[in-house]
Short mmCIF file of C-alpha atoms and ligand atoms in Angstrom, two decimals:
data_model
loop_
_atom_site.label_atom_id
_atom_site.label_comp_id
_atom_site.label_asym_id
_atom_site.label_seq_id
_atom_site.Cartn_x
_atom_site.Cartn_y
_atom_site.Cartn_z
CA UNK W 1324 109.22 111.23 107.89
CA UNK W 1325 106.24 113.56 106.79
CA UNK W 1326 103.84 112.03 104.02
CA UNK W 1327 105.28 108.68 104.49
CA UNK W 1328 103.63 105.84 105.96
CA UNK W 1329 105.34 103.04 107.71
CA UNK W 1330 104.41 99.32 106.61
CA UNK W 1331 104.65 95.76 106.94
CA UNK W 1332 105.14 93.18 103.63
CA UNK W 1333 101.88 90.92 104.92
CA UNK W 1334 102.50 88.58 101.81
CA UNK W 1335 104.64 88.24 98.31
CA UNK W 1336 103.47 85.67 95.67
CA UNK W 1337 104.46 84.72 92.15
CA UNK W 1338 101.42 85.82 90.06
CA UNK W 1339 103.33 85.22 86.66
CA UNK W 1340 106.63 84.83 85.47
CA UNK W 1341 109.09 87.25 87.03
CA UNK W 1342 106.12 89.15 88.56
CA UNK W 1343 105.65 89.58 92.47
CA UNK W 1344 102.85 90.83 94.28
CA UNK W 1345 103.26 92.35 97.61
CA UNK W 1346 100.70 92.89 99.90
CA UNK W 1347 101.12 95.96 102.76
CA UNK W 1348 99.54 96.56 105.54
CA UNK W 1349 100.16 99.73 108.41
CA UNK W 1350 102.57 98.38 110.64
CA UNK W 1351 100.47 100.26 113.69
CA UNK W 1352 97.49 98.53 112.23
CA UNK W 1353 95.79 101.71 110.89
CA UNK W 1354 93.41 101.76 107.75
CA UNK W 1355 95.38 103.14 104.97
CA UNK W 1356 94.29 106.05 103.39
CA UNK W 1357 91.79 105.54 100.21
CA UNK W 1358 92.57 106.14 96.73
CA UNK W 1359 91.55 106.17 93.21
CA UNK W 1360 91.78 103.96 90.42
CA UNK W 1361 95.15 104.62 88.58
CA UNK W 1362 96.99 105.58 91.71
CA UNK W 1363 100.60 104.90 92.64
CA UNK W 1364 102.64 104.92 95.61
CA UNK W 1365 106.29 105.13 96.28
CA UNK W 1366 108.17 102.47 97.61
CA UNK W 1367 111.29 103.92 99.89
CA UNK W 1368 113.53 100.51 99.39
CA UNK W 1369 116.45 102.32 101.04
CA UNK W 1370 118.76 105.17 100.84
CA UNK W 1371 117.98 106.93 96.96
CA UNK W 1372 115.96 103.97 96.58
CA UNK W 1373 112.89 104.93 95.21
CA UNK W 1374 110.70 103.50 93.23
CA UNK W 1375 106.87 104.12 91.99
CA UNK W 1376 104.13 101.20 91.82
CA UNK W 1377 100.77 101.32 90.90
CA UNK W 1378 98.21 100.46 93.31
CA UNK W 1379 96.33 96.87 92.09
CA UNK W 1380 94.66 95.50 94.85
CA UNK W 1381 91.05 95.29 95.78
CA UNK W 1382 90.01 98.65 96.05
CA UNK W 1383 87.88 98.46 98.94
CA UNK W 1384 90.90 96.71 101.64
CA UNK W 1385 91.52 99.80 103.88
CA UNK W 1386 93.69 97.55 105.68
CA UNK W 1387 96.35 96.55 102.67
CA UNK W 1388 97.46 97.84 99.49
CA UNK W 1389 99.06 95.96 96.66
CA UNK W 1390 101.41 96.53 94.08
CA UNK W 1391 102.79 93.84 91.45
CA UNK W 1392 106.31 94.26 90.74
CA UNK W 1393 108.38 93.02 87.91
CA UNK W 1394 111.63 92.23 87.44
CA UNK W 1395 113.65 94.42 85.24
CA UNK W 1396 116.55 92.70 83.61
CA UNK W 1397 118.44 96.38 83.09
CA UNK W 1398 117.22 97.29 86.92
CA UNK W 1399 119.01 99.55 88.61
CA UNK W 1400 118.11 98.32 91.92
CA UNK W 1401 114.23 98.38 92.95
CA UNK W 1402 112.72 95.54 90.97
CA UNK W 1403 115.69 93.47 91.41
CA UNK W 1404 115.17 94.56 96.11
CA UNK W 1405 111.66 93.89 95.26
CA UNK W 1406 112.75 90.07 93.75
CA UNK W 1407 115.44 88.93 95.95
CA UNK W 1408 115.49 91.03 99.17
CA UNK W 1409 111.93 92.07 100.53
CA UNK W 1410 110.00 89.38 101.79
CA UNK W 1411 106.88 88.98 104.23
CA UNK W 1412 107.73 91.06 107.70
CA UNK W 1413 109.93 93.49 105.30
CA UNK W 1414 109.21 96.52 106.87
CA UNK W 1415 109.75 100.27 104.91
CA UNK W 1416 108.07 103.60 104.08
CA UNK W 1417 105.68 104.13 101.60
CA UNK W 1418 103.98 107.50 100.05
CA UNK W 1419 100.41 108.21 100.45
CA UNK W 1420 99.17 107.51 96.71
CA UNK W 1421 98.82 110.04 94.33
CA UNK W 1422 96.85 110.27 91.14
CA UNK W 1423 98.50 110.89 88.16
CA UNK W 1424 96.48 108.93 85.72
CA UNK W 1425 92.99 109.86 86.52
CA UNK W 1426 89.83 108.39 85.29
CA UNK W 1427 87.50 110.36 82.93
CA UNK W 1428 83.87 111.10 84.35
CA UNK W 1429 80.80 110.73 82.78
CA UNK W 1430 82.70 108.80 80.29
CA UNK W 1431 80.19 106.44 78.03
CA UNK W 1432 82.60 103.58 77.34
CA UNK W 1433 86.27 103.19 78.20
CA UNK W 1434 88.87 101.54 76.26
CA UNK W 1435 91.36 99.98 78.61
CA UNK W 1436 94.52 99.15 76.91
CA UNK W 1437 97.84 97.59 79.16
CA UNK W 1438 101.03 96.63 77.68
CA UNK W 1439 103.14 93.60 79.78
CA UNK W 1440 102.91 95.13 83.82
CA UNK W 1441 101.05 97.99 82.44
CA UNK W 1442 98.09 95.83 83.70
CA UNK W 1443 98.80 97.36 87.37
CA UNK W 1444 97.08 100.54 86.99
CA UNK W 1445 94.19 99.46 84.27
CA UNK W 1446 92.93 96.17 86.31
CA UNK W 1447 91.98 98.81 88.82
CA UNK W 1448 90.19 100.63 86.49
CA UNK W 1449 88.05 97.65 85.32
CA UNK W 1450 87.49 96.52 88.82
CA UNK W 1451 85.59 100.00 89.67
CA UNK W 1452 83.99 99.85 86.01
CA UNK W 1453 82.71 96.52 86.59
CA UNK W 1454 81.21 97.46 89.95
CA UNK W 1455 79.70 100.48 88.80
CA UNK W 1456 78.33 98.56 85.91
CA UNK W 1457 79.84 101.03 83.10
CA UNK W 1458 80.69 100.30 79.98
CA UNK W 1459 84.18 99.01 79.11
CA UNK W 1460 86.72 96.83 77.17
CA UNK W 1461 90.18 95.69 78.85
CA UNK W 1462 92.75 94.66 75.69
CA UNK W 1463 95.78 93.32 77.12
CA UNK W 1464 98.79 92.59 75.31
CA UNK W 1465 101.42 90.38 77.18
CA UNK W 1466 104.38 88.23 75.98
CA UNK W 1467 103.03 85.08 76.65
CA UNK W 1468 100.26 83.25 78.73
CA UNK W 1469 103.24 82.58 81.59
CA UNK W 1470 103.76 86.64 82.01
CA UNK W 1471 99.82 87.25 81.97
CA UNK W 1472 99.24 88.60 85.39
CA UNK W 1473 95.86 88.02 87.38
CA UNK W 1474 95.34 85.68 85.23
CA UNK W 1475 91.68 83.19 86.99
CA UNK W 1476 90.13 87.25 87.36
CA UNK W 1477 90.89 88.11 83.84
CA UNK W 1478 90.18 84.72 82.04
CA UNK W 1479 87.36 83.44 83.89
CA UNK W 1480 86.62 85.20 87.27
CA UNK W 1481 84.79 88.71 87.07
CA UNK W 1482 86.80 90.67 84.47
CA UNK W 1483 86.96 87.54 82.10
CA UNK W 1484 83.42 88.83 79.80
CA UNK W 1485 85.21 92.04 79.12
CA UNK W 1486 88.87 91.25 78.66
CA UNK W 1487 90.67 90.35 75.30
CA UNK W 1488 94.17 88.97 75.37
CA UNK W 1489 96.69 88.93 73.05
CA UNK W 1490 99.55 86.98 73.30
CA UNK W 1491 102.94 87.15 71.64
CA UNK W 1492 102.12 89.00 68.93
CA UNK W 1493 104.94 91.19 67.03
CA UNK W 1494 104.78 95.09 66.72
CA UNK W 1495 103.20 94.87 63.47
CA UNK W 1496 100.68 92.50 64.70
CA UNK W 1497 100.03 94.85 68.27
CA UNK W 1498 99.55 97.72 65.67
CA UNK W 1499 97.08 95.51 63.34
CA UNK W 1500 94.89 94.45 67.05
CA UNK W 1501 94.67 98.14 67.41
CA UNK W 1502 93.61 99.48 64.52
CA UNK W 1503 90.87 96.87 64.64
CA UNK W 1504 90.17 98.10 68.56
CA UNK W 1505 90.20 101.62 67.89
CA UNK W 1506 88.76 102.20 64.45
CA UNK W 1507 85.23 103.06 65.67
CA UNK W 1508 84.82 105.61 68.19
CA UNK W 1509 81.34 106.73 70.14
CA UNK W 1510 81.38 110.01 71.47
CA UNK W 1511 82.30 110.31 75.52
CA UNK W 1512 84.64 106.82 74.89
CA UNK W 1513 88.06 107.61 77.01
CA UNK W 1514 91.14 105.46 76.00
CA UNK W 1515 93.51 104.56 78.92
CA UNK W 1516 96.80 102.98 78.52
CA UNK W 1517 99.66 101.78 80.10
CA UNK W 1518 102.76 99.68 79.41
CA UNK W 1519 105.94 99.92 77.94
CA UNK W 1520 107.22 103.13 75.94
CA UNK W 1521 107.49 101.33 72.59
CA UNK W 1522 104.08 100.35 72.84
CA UNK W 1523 102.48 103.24 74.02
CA UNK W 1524 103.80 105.03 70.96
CA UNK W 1525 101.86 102.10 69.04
CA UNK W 1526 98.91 102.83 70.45
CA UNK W 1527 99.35 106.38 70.91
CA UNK W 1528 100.18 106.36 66.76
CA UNK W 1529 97.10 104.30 66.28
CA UNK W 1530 94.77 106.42 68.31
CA UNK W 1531 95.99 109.46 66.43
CA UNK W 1532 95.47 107.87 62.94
CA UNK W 1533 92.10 106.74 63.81
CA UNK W 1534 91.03 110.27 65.15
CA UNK W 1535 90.95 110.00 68.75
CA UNK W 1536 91.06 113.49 69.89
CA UNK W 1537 94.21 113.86 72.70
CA UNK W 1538 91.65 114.71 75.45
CA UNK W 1539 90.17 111.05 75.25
CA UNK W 1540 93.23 109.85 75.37
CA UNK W 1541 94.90 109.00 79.18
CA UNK W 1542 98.37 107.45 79.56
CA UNK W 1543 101.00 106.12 82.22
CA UNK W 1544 104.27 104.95 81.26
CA UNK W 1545 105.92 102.15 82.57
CA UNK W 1546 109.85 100.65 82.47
CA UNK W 1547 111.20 103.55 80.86
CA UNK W 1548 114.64 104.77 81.20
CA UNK W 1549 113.09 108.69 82.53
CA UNK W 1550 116.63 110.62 82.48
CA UNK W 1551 116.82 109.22 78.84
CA UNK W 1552 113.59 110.24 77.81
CA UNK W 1553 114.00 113.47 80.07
CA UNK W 1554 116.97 114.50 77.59
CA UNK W 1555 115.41 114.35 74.73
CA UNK W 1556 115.15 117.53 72.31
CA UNK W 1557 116.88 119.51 75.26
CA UNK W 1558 118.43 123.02 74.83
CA UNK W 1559 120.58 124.65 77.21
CA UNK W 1560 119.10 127.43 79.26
CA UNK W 1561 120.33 129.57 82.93
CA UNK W 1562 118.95 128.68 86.36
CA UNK W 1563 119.07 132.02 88.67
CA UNK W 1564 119.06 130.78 91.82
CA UNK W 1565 116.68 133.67 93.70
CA UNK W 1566 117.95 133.39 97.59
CA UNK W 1567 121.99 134.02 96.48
CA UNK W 1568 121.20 135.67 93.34
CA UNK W 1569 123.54 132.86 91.70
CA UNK W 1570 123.03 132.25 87.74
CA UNK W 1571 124.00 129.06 86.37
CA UNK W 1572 124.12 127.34 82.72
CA UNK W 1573 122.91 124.29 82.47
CA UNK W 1574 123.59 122.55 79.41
CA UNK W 1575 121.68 120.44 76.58
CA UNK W 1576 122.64 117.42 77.80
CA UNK W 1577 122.91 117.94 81.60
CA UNK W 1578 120.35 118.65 84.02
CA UNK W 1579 119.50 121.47 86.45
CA UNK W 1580 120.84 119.10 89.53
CA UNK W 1581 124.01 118.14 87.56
CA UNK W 1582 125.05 122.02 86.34
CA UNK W 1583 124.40 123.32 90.54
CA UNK W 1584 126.67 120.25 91.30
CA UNK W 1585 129.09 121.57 88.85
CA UNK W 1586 129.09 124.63 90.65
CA UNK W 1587 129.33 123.06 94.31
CA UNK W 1588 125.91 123.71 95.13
CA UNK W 1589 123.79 120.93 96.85
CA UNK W 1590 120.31 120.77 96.46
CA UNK W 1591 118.35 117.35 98.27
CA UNK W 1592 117.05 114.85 95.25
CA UNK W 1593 116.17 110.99 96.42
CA UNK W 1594 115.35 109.41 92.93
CA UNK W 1595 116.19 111.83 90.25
CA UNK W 1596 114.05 110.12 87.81
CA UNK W 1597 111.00 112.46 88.41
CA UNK W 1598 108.64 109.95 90.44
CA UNK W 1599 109.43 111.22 94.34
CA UNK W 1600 109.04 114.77 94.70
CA UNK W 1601 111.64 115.19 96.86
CA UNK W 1602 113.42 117.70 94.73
CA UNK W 1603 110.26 120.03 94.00
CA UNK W 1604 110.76 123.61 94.05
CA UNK W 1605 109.20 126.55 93.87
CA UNK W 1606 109.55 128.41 90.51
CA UNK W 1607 109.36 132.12 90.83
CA UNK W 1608 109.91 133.10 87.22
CA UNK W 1609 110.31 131.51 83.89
CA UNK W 1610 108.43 128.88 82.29
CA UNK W 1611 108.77 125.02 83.52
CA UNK W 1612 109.52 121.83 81.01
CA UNK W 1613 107.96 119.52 83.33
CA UNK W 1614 109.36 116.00 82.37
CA UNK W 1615 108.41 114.39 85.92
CA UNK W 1616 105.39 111.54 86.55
CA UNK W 1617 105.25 113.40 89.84
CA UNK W 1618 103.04 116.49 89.46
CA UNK W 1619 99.69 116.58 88.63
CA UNK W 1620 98.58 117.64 85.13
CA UNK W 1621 97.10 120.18 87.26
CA UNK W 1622 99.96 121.29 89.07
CA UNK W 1623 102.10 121.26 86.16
CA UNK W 1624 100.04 123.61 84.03
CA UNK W 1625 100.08 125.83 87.17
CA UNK W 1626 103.89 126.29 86.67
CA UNK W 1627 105.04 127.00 90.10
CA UNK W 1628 107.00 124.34 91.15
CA UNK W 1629 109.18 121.84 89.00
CA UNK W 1630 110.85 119.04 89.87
CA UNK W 1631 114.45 120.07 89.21
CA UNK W 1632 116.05 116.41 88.73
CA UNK W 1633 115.13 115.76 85.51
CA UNK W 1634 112.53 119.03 84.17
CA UNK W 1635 113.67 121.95 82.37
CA UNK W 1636 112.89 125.14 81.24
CA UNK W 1637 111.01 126.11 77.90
CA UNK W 1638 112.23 130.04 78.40
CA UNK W 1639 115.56 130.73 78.10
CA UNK W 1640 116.24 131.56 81.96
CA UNK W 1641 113.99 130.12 85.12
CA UNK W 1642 114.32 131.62 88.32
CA UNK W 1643 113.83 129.20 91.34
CA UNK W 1644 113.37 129.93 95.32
CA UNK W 1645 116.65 128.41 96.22
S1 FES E 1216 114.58 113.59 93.15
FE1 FES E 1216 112.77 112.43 92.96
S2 FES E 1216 111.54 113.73 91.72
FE2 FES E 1216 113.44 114.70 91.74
#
């Protein structure tokens, strides 16, 4: 399978309530390839089983990577494979990572702010800000001190001086601890967040009120229901279809894969939630609606490819090489 790596679970442990974290390793021994803070891979749990984790282990393993999993009550299958059917000598594919969430350079200070799991991505962060010496704050809201996650680093191993915790606090509350956090901005500060879509909107609304300009402001979601979101504020539009010359509606509240289905026509998807890839294509005309966490922000403002699953299109007709 091209751009997939095979690997071996090396170890799974409890690291807070209804969190796992796996441990992989090569299973021809290889070093795996490096990658930046904020990276994700995908985990191929089985057939249009796919699911995306980010990257939390110690940066500098070449020999494992590590993602912390939780379990979804309303999972539709990878948390729930991840809980009660991998275990150590579980062997699958995995992608190489990819970098959707980059870090900021030449950034003064950086805000990190994670919301339940949304840790995964942001410990990463501080572990390469803390090595490099910069500047930075790590707020991190969780349910309870049972579902706080790397818990001896954060509260008194390396990251413990520049992490704040807060702990069961309603949305009011989370939206008071904000305000407070974000209220004074220095020029060059970057705010990164990740967690939860109800709580990125908190801090997302915060940051806004308080003036953070949207360029400063760097976000992953996390648990979200992507077809739902994916539908929202739709409008119907035509797919031309450029290799059979085929033109097909596709309605407000169905997506480009579902209206070619309609019509008979197959087209290879894996997750159709936006986080593979498998279903990118090439867009020859027509302006994208990308609603995927695959792309790049760089390859997205590009507008030649689209993942077809769950984007759109902004003009009324898009013409794709199909
Ligand atoms: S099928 Fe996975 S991104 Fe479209």
């Amino acid at each position: 399978m091209a751009n997939t790596i095979l690997v071996r679970v090396t170890s799974v442990s409890p690291i807070a309530q209804d969190i796992r974290l796996v441990t992989l390793s090569a299973v021809d021994g290889a070093q795996l390839p490096t990658y930046q803070p904020g990276s994700h891979i995908d985990l191929h749990m089985g057939p249009g089983l796919i699911r995306q984790y980010s990257l939390c282990g110690p940066h500098d393993d070449p020999a494992s990577y590590s993602v912390a999993v939780k379990r979804e009550p309303e999972s539709r299958g990878g948390s729930k494979w991840v809980h009660e059917d991998l275990d150590v000598g579980t062997e699958l594919e995995i992608s190489l990572p990819r970098n959707n969430f980059p870090m900021a350079e030449h950034a003064r200070h950086s805000i990190l702010v994670a919301g339940g799991i949304g840790i995964t991505p942001l410990i990463s962060m501080a572990r390469v800000l803390n090595a490099q010496g910069q500047s930075f704050e790590l707020l991190y809201f969780c349910r309870s001190s049972e579902h706080v996650a790397f818990r001896d680093e954060l509260e008194s191993g390396a990251l413990s001086t520049s992490c704040r915790m807060f702990l069961g606090l309603n949305r009011e509350a989370v939206a008071e601890a904000l305000r407070d956090a974000l209220s004074v901005r220095s020029g060059d500060t970057h705010l990164y967040l990740c967690g939860p879509r109800p709580f990125m909107d908190t801090v997302q609304e915060v940051a806004a009120q308080s003036g953070w300009p949207v360029d400063a402001v760097h976000l992953e979601y996390f648990g979200t229901s992507e077809q739902a979101i994916a539908m929202v504020g739709s409008r119907s539009f035509q797919v031309t279809l450029a290799q059979s010359g085929v033109t097909v509606d596709v309605g407000a509240d169905e997506t480009i894969i579902d209206a070619l289905r309609a019509r008979g026509i197959e087209v290879e998807t894996s997750c159709e939630q936006g986080v593979c890839g498998t279903c990118v294509t090439t867009v020859l005309e027509g302006v994208p609606d990308h609603r995927d966490c695959f792309l790049t922000s760089a390859e997205k403002a590009q507008g030649d490819c689209m993942a077809i699953c769950i984007s759109r299109s902004k003009s009324p007709g898009i013409t794709l090489d199909i």
